CSV table of C-alpha atoms in Angstrom, one decimal:
chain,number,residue,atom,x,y,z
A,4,UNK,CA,9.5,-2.4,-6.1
A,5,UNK,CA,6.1,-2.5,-7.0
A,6,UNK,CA,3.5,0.4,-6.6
A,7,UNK,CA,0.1,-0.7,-6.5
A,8,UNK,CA,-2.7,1.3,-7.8
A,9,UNK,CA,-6.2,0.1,-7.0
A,10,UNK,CA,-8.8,1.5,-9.8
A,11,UNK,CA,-11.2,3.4,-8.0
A,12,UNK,CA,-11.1,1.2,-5.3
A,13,UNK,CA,-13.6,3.0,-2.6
A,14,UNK,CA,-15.9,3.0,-5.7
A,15,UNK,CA,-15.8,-0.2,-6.2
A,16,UNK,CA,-16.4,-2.4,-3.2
A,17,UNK,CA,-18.9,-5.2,-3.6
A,18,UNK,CA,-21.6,-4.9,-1.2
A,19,UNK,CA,-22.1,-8.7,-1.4
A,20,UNK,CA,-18.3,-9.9,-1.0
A,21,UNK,CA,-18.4,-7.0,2.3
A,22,UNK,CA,-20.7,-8.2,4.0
A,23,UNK,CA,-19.4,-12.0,3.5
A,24,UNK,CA,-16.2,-10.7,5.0
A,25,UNK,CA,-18.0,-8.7,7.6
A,26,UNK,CA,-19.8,-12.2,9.2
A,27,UNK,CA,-15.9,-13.0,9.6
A,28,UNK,CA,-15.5,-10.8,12.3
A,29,UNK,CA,-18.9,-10.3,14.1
A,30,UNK,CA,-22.0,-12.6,14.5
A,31,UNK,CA,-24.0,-9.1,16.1
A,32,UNK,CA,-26.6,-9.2,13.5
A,33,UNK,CA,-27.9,-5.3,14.4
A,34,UNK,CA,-23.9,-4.7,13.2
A,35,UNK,CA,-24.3,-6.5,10.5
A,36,UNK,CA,-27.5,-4.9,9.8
A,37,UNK,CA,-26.5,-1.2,10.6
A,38,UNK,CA,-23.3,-2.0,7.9
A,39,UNK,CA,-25.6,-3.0,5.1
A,40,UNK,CA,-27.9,0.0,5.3
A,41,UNK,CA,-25.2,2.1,5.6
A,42,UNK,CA,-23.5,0.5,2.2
A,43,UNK,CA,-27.0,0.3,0.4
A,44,UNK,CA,-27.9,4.5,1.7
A,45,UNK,CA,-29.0,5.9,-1.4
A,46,UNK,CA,-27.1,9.2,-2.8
A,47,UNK,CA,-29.3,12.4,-2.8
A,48,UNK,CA,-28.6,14.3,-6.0
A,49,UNK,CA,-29.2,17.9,-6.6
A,50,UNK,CA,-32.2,18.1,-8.6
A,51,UNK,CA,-34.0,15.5,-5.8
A,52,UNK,CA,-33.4,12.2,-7.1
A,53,UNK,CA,-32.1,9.7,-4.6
A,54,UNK,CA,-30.4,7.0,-6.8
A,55,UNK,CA,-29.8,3.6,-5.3
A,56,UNK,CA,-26.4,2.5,-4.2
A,57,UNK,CA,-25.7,-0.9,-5.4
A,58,UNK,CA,-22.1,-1.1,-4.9
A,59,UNK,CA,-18.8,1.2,-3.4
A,60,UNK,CA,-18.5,2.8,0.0
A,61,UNK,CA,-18.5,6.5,0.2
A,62,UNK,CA,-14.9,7.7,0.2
A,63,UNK,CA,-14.7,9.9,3.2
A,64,UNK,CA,-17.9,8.3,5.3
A,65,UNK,CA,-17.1,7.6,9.0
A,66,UNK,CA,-16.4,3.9,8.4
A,67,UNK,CA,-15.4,4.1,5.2
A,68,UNK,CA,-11.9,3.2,6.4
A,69,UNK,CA,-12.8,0.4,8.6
A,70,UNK,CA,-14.8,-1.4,5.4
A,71,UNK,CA,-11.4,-0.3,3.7
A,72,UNK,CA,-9.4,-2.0,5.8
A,73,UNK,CA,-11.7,-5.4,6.4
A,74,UNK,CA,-12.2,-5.8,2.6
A,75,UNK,CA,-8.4,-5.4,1.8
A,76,UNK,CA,-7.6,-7.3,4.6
A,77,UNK,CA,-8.8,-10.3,3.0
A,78,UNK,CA,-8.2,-9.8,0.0
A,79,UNK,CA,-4.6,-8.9,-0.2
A,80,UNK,CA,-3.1,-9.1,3.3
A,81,UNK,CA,-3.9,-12.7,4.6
A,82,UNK,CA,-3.4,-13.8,0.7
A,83,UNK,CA,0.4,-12.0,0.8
A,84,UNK,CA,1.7,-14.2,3.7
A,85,UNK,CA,1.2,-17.5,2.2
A,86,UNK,CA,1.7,-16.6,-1.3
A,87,UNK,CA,4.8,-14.3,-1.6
A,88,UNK,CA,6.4,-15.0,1.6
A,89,UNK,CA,9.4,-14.0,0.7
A,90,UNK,CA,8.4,-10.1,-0.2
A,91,UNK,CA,8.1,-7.0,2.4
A,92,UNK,CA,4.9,-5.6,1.8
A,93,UNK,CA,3.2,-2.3,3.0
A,94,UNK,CA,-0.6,-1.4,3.5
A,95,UNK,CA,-2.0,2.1,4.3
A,96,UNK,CA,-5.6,2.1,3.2
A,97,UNK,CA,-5.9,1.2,-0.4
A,98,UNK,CA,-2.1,2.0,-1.1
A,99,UNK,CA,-0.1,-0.9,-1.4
A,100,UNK,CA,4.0,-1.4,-2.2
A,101,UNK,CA,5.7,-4.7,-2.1
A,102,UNK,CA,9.0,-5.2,-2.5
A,103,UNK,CA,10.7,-7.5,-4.8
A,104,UNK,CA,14.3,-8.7,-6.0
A,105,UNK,CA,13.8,-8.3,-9.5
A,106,UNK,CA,12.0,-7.0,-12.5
A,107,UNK,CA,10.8,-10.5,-13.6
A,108,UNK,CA,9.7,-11.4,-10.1
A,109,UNK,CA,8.1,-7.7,-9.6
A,110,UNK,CA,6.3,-9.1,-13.4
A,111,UNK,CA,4.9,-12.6,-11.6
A,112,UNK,CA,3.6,-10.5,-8.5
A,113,UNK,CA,1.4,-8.4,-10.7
A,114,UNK,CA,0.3,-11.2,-12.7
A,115,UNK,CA,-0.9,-13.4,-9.6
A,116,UNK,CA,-2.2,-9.9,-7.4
A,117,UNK,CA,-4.2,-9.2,-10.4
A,118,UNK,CA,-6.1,-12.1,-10.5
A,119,UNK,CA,-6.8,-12.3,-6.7
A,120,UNK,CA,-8.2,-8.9,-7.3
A,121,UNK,CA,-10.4,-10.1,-9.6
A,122,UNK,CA,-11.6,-12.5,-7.2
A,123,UNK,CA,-12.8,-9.4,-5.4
A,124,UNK,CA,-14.4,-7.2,-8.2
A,125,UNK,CA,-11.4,-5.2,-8.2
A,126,UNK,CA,-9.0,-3.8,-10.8
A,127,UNK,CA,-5.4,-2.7,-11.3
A,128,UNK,CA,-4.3,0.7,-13.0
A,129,UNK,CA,-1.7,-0.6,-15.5
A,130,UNK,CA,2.0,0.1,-15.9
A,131,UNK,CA,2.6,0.8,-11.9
A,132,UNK,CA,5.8,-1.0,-11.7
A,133,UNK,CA,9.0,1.1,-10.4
A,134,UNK,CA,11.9,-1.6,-9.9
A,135,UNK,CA,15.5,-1.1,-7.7
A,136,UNK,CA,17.1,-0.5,-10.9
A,137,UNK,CA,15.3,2.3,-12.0
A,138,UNK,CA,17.7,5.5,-14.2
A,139,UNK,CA,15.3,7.8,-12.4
A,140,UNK,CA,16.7,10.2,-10.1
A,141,UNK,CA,16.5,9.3,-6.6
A,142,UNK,CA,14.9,12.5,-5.6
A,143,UNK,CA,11.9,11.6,-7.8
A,144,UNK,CA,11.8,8.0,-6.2
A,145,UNK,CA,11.7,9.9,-3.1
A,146,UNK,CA,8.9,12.1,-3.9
A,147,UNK,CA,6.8,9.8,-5.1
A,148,UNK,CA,7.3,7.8,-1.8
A,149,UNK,CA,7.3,10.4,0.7
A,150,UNK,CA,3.2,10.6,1.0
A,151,UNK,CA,3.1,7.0,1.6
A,152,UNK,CA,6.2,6.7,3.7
A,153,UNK,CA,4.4,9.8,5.9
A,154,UNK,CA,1.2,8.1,5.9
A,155,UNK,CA,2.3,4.8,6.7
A,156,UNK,CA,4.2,6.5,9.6
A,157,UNK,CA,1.2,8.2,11.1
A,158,UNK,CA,-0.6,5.1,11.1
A,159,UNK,CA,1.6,2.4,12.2
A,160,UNK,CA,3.3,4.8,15.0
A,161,UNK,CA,-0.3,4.1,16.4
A,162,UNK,CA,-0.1,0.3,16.7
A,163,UNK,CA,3.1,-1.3,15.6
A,164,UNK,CA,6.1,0.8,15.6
A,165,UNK,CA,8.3,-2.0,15.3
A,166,UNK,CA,6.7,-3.4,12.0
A,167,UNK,CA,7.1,0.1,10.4
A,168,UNK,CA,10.5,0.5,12.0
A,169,UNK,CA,11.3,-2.7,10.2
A,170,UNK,CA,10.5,-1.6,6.6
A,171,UNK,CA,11.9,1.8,6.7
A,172,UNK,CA,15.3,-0.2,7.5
A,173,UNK,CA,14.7,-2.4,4.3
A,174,UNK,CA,13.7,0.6,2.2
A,175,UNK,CA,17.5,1.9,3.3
A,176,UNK,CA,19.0,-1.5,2.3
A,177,UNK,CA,17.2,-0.8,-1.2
A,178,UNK,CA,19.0,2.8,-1.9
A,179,UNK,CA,22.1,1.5,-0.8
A,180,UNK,CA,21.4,-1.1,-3.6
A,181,UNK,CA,21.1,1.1,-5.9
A,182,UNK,CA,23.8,3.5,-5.2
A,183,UNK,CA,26.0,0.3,-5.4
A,184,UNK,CA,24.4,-0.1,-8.8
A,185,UNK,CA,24.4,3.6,-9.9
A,186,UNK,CA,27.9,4.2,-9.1
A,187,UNK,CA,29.2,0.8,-10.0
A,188,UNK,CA,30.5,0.5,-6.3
A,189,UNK,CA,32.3,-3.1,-5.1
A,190,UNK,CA,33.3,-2.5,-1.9
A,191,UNK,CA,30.4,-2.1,1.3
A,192,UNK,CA,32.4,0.4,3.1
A,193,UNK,CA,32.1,2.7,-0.2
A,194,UNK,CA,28.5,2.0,-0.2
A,195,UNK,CA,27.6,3.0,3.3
A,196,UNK,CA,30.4,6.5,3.0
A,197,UNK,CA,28.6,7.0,-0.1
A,198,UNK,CA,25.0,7.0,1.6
A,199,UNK,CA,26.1,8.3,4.6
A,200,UNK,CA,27.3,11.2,2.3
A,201,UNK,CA,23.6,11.5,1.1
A,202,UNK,CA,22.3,11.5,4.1
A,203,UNK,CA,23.9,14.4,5.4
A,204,UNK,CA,23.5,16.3,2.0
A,205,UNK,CA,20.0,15.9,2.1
A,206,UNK,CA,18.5,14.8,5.3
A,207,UNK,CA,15.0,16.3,4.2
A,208,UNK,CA,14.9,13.7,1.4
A,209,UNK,CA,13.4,11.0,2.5
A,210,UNK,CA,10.6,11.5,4.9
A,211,UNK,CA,11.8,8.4,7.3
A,212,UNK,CA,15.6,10.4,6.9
A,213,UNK,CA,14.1,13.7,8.7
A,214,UNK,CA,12.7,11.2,12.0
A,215,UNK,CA,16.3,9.7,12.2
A,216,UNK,CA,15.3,6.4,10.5
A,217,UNK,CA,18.9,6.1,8.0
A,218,UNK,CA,20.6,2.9,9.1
């Protein structure tokens, strides 16, 4: 599984690439217009200065979000489908996981995502690959998860419950996976008793475990 960290992403936006993008989804030119002042506002400092603002979008600005969501759009969603159509992918904002069969194929991903994020004047933080084999204890895979898992919920719940649904039920398929692996289990049945087991040990665990999302 790969965890993708976007290097000051919000900071980082290229006014020139947002607008292009923008013109993709409206032809209003007072929208259009209203956009670019709002990207190219200046930032008041302290002492009085008002420096110019040549590139990001303010993290936390009312449509911060929506430029968020149109630039990443583009520049990972639509390029995911084509590309890697094989891989279960989640977006919330600028956090990204995508879900992969191997260590060397989770290797390629990175490889090709970072160059289409170049593409967009963006960078990847290094080393943010976590793979179904992992020794780490499967409480910490689930507590680095859980804020994305719970913020991927209150988003999707919105708009496509089913797509969500859908991921949560792969994202099961995964730990069983790797209980099969971690307890050098053969047989299915074992598998299932043995998450089954988990599941009532620790139902808290797994924020999608606490809505009743553990088949």
């Amino acid at each position: 599984m790969v965890d993708v960290d976007i290097k000051g992403f919000f900071d980082n936006i290229n006014h020139e690439i947002m607008m292009e993008l923008l013109q993709k989804h409206t032809d209003q030119k007072w929208v259009l217009l209203y956009v670019e002042h709002w990207l190219k506002a200046g930032v008041a400092h302290e002492d009085g200065r008002v420096g110019i603002n040549e590139r990001d979008t303010p993290q936390g600005g009312v449509i911060s979000p929506l430029h968020a969501n149109i630039y990443l759009h583009h520049c990972f969603d639509v390029w995911m489908d084509p590309i890697c159509p094989h891989n279960a992918f989640e977006r919330y904002a600028d956090d990204l996981v995508i879900y992969a069969s191997s260590r060397m194929e989770a290797e390629l991903l990175l490889g090709k995502l970072r160059e289409r994020m170049m593409k967009f004047k963006l960078e990847l933080h290094p080393e943010k690959l976590y793979h179904r084999r992992s020794s780490q204890p499967l409480e910490q895979t689930a507590l680095k998860l859980n804020p994305k898992i719970r913020g991927w919920i209150n988003y999707f719940s919105k708009y496509n419950r089913y797509k969500v649904l859908n991921v949560f039920m792969y994202l099961n398929t995964l730990i069983k996976k790797w209980i099969r692996n971690t307890y050098k289990l053969r047989s299915i049945s074992r598998v299932v008793n043995k998450y089954n087991e988990m599941v009532k040990a620790s139902p808290e665990m797994f924020y999608h475990w606490k809505l009743g999302i553990t088949y």
